[in-house]
Short mmCIF file of C-alpha atoms in Angstrom, two decimals:
data_model
loop_
_atom_site.label_atom_id
_atom_site.label_comp_id
_atom_site.label_asym_id
_atom_site.label_seq_id
_atom_site.Cartn_x
_atom_site.Cartn_y
_atom_site.Cartn_z
CA MET A 198 141.70 297.19 -25.04
CA ILE A 199 142.34 296.44 -28.71
CA GLU A 200 139.06 295.99 -30.54
CA ILE A 201 138.73 293.59 -33.48
CA LEU A 202 135.70 294.19 -35.70
CA THR A 203 133.51 291.47 -37.17
CA PRO A 204 132.87 291.43 -40.95
CA THR A 205 129.46 293.04 -40.33
CA GLU A 206 131.04 295.77 -38.24
CA LEU A 207 133.68 296.31 -40.91
CA ASP A 208 130.91 296.94 -43.44
CA ARG A 209 129.54 299.61 -41.11
CA ALA A 210 133.05 301.07 -40.76
CA ARG A 211 133.19 301.48 -44.53
CA VAL A 212 130.04 303.61 -44.39
CA SER A 213 131.28 305.82 -41.54
CA GLY A 214 134.67 306.15 -43.21
CA ALA A 215 133.17 307.27 -46.51
CA LEU A 216 131.05 309.80 -44.64
CA VAL A 217 134.13 311.30 -42.95
CA GLY A 218 135.99 311.45 -46.25
CA ASP A 219 133.05 313.14 -47.98
CA ILE A 220 132.58 315.68 -45.19
CA LEU A 221 136.25 316.65 -45.27
CA GLN A 222 136.13 317.05 -49.04
CA THR A 223 133.02 319.24 -48.79
CA LEU A 224 134.59 321.40 -46.10
CA ARG A 225 137.73 321.82 -48.19
CA ASP A 226 135.73 322.74 -51.30
CA ARG A 227 133.75 325.38 -49.39
CA THR A 228 136.73 326.96 -47.63
CA THR A 229 138.10 330.12 -49.25
CA VAL A 230 139.91 333.29 -48.25
CA GLY A 231 137.65 335.03 -45.75
CA THR A 232 135.96 331.87 -44.47
CA ASP A 233 135.53 331.98 -40.69
CA LEU A 234 136.61 328.94 -38.66
CA LEU A 235 133.28 328.96 -36.85
CA GLU A 236 131.55 328.78 -40.22
CA ILE A 237 133.50 325.61 -41.02
CA ASP A 238 132.40 324.18 -37.69
CA ARG A 239 128.77 325.01 -38.50
CA TRP A 240 129.07 323.28 -41.88
CA ALA A 241 130.53 320.20 -40.17
CA ARG A 242 127.69 320.12 -37.64
CA GLU A 243 125.09 320.32 -40.41
CA LEU A 244 126.73 317.66 -42.58
CA ILE A 245 127.03 315.24 -39.65
CA ALA A 246 123.41 315.82 -38.62
CA ASP A 247 122.14 315.43 -42.18
CA ALA A 248 123.78 311.99 -42.32
CA GLY A 249 122.16 310.92 -39.04
CA ALA A 250 125.58 310.55 -37.45
CA GLN A 251 127.18 311.93 -34.28
CA SER A 252 130.33 313.96 -33.74
CA CYS A 253 133.05 312.30 -31.66
CA TYR A 254 134.32 315.72 -30.59
CA VAL A 255 131.49 317.71 -29.01
CA ASP A 256 131.55 315.91 -25.65
CA TYR A 257 135.19 314.83 -25.86
CA ALA A 258 137.01 315.68 -22.63
CA PRO A 259 140.41 313.91 -22.37
CA SER A 260 143.06 314.68 -19.78
CA PHE A 261 145.12 316.78 -22.20
CA GLY A 262 142.33 319.22 -23.12
CA ARG A 263 140.22 321.77 -21.31
CA GLY A 264 137.09 319.81 -22.10
CA PRO A 265 134.55 319.25 -23.31
CA PHE A 266 135.74 320.24 -26.81
CA GLY A 267 132.30 321.59 -27.72
CA HIS A 268 132.79 321.70 -31.53
CA HIS A 269 132.48 319.34 -34.50
CA VAL A 270 135.82 319.75 -36.30
CA CYS A 271 139.39 320.65 -35.36
CA THR A 272 140.60 323.72 -37.26
CA SER A 273 144.36 324.20 -36.87
CA VAL A 274 145.92 327.20 -38.66
CA ASN A 275 149.61 327.75 -39.52
CA ASP A 276 151.52 327.06 -36.27
CA GLY A 277 148.54 325.11 -34.89
CA VAL A 278 148.92 321.41 -35.62
CA LEU A 279 146.53 319.37 -33.45
CA HIS A 280 143.18 319.81 -31.71
CA GLY A 281 142.60 323.29 -33.11
CA LEU A 282 139.59 324.76 -31.35
CA PRO A 283 137.35 326.66 -33.81
CA HIS A 284 137.13 330.35 -33.00
CA ARG A 285 136.32 333.59 -34.75
CA TYR A 286 139.08 333.92 -37.33
CA ARG A 287 138.78 334.66 -41.05
CA LEU A 288 141.27 332.74 -43.15
CA ALA A 289 143.81 334.76 -45.11
CA ASP A 290 145.43 334.04 -48.46
CA GLY A 291 148.30 331.60 -47.89
CA ASP A 292 147.12 330.27 -44.52
CA LEU A 293 147.89 326.60 -43.93
CA LEU A 294 144.74 324.96 -42.56
CA THR A 295 144.34 321.48 -41.09
CA LEU A 296 140.84 320.04 -40.73
CA ASP A 297 140.47 316.97 -38.52
CA ILE A 298 137.12 315.27 -38.01
CA ALA A 299 135.82 312.11 -36.35
CA VAL A 300 132.28 310.81 -36.65
CA LEU A 301 130.32 307.93 -35.14
CA GLN A 302 127.74 306.35 -37.43
CA ASP A 303 125.82 303.17 -36.69
CA GLY A 304 128.10 302.47 -33.76
CA ILE A 305 131.45 302.70 -35.59
CA ALA A 306 133.79 305.71 -35.61
CA ALA A 307 136.06 306.99 -38.36
CA ASP A 308 138.71 309.71 -38.14
CA SER A 309 140.60 311.65 -40.82
CA ALA A 310 142.54 314.88 -41.33
CA ILE A 311 143.74 316.95 -44.28
CA SER A 312 146.04 319.96 -44.57
CA PHE A 313 145.88 322.48 -47.41
CA VAL A 314 146.80 326.05 -48.26
CA VAL A 315 143.94 328.55 -48.54
CA GLY A 316 143.75 330.96 -51.48
CA GLU A 317 146.15 331.56 -54.35
CA THR A 318 149.46 332.04 -52.49
CA ARG A 319 151.48 328.82 -52.25
CA PRO A 320 154.33 329.14 -49.71
CA PRO A 321 156.89 326.46 -50.66
CA GLN A 322 157.56 325.53 -47.02
CA SER A 323 153.86 324.89 -46.44
CA LEU A 324 153.54 322.74 -49.54
CA ALA A 325 156.61 320.74 -48.52
CA LEU A 326 155.19 320.10 -45.04
CA ILE A 327 151.88 318.90 -46.43
CA GLU A 328 153.52 316.70 -49.05
CA ALA A 329 155.79 315.07 -46.45
CA THR A 330 152.86 314.10 -44.23
CA GLU A 331 150.92 312.74 -47.21
CA ARG A 332 153.90 310.64 -48.33
CA ALA A 333 154.44 309.42 -44.76
CA LEU A 334 150.78 308.44 -44.51
CA ALA A 335 151.01 306.54 -47.80
CA ALA A 336 154.13 304.76 -46.55
CA GLY A 337 152.44 303.76 -43.30
CA ILE A 338 149.44 302.41 -45.18
CA ALA A 339 151.67 300.48 -47.59
CA ALA A 340 153.56 298.92 -44.67
CA ALA A 341 150.41 297.74 -42.85
CA GLY A 342 148.75 294.37 -43.25
CA PRO A 343 147.87 291.17 -41.40
CA GLY A 344 150.75 289.84 -39.36
CA VAL A 345 152.78 293.05 -39.67
CA ARG A 346 154.29 294.43 -36.49
CA LEU A 347 153.10 297.86 -35.41
CA GLY A 348 156.71 299.04 -35.27
CA ASP A 349 157.00 298.40 -39.01
CA VAL A 350 154.17 300.86 -39.68
CA SER A 351 155.63 303.49 -37.36
CA HIS A 352 159.07 302.98 -38.87
CA ALA A 353 157.73 303.49 -42.39
CA ILE A 354 156.06 306.75 -41.36
CA GLY A 355 159.05 308.05 -39.46
CA THR A 356 161.51 307.20 -42.22
CA VAL A 357 159.69 309.53 -44.61
CA LEU A 358 159.37 312.36 -42.11
CA THR A 359 163.00 312.29 -40.97
CA ALA A 360 164.29 311.96 -44.53
CA ALA A 361 162.37 315.14 -45.33
CA GLY A 362 164.28 316.85 -42.51
CA TYR A 363 161.51 317.19 -39.94
CA PRO A 364 161.76 316.40 -36.22
CA VAL A 365 159.24 313.79 -35.06
CA ASN A 366 157.17 314.18 -31.89
CA THR A 367 155.90 310.89 -30.42
CA GLU A 368 153.65 312.37 -27.72
CA PHE A 369 150.67 312.25 -30.07
CA GLY A 370 150.22 309.86 -32.97
CA GLY A 371 147.86 307.40 -34.52
CA HIS A 372 145.58 305.06 -32.62
CA GLY A 373 143.16 302.21 -32.73
CA ILE A 374 139.55 303.09 -33.49
CA GLY A 375 136.23 301.25 -33.59
CA SER A 376 133.17 301.61 -31.39
CA THR A 377 134.96 304.59 -29.81
CA MET A 378 137.27 307.17 -31.35
CA HIS A 379 140.51 306.61 -29.40
CA GLN A 380 141.59 303.08 -28.55
CA ASP A 381 144.74 301.02 -28.21
CA PRO A 382 147.16 300.56 -29.80
CA HIS A 383 149.01 303.87 -29.89
CA VAL A 384 150.76 304.31 -33.26
CA PRO A 385 153.83 306.57 -32.88
CA ASN A 386 155.04 308.41 -35.96
CA THR A 387 158.42 306.72 -35.70
CA GLY A 388 159.43 303.31 -34.42
CA ARG A 389 161.61 300.24 -34.67
CA PRO A 390 160.74 297.59 -37.26
CA GLY A 391 159.87 294.11 -36.08
CA ARG A 392 158.61 295.34 -32.72
CA GLY A 393 155.19 295.75 -31.14
CA TYR A 394 151.70 294.40 -31.60
CA ARG A 395 151.08 292.11 -34.57
CA LEU A 396 148.25 293.50 -36.71
CA ARG A 397 145.15 291.33 -37.09
CA PRO A 398 142.29 291.32 -39.62
CA GLY A 399 139.39 293.37 -38.27
CA LEU A 400 141.62 295.97 -36.58
CA LEU A 401 140.98 299.61 -37.46
CA LEU A 402 143.82 302.10 -37.17
CA ALA A 403 143.83 305.87 -37.55
CA LEU A 404 147.28 306.64 -38.97
CA GLU A 405 148.18 310.32 -38.64
CA PRO A 406 151.65 311.65 -39.44
CA TRP A 407 152.06 315.30 -38.43
CA VAL A 408 155.11 317.52 -38.37
CA MET A 409 156.36 320.94 -37.40
CA ALA A 410 158.91 322.61 -39.64
CA ASP A 411 161.76 323.11 -37.17
CA THR A 412 160.85 321.67 -33.77
CA ASP A 413 159.34 318.65 -32.04
CA GLU A 414 158.13 320.70 -29.07
CA LEU A 415 154.45 321.55 -28.59
CA VAL A 416 152.82 324.30 -26.56
CA THR A 417 149.16 324.50 -25.58
CA ASP A 418 147.21 327.57 -26.61
CA ASP A 419 145.36 329.66 -24.04
CA ASP A 420 142.13 328.06 -25.30
CA GLY A 421 143.20 324.87 -23.50
CA TRP A 422 143.02 322.75 -26.66
CA THR A 423 144.98 323.95 -29.67
CA LEU A 424 148.51 322.51 -29.80
CA ARG A 425 151.03 324.78 -31.52
CA SER A 426 154.67 324.56 -32.50
CA ALA A 427 156.85 325.97 -29.74
CA THR A 428 158.78 328.11 -32.24
CA GLY A 429 155.77 329.43 -34.15
CA CYS A 430 156.77 327.52 -37.29
CA ARG A 431 154.21 326.11 -39.67
CA THR A 432 152.85 322.58 -39.34
CA ALA A 433 150.89 319.94 -41.26
CA HIS A 434 148.86 316.83 -40.48
CA SER A 435 147.41 314.03 -42.65
CA GLU A 436 145.26 311.14 -41.41
CA HIS A 437 143.24 308.18 -42.67
CA THR A 438 141.34 305.44 -40.91
CA VAL A 439 142.36 302.08 -42.36
CA ALA A 440 141.17 298.52 -41.83
CA ILE A 441 143.45 295.51 -41.62
CA THR A 442 141.88 292.78 -43.76
CA GLU A 443 142.73 289.18 -44.61
CA ASP A 444 144.22 290.44 -47.88
CA GLY A 445 146.05 293.55 -46.71
CA VAL A 446 144.86 297.01 -45.77
CA GLU A 447 141.86 299.09 -46.84
CA VAL A 448 141.62 302.89 -46.63
CA LEU A 449 138.16 303.73 -45.28
CA THR A 450 138.16 307.54 -45.21
CA SER A 451 138.74 308.40 -48.86
CA PRO A 452 135.94 310.53 -50.36
CA SER A 453 133.35 308.34 -52.06
CA ALA A 454 133.20 310.46 -55.23
#
């Protein structure tokens, strides 16, 4: 089912989106060399609870994971790219960390992810991966709007990623979002323009370009959740929840400050 929000529901989505953006920014600001992934998860739990919201992850048990997830944020490090299960690991200088969080507040969910390098070391490959996903996300957002075909959004994302030299995996991608975290339509990170569902005002989409440096093949970690690059190469992932409006597109998960 594709869910179309009312104007009142869209106002609530703006609140949940700002909360997700603020939580991610706080988590990023607190994370340093030596921070434990389980500490990040504890911070996320406290920030969500303080806002009177609920995590979309704790009880999440889809077919592709060894559920329930049981944590409040995905923490994917280096070769981990999606669904990183928090565990006891202290971040090292130069680690590439992706934080992905989804929260339900007042009945509307929002979902966002950021990738960044921890510490002072700045590996060029890691920075290039992150920058490519951020540019692809911006391109997807710029392509979206009322009446636009979904394939146009996917094509815009994929054009940036392939031009940067990265293989594109279409097994996991963006998705509709609203009263629940994962909804139709699926938004692949590459596609054919002029094809697919025509976007309507009131639709929320979580757009999430992600790449692996030299492969499009994923492997599942022994924890049953974390998806890693098959070659052990580094990865990156950027995501925003956006709303299709009468006038265009609105990013909901930017930090409020």
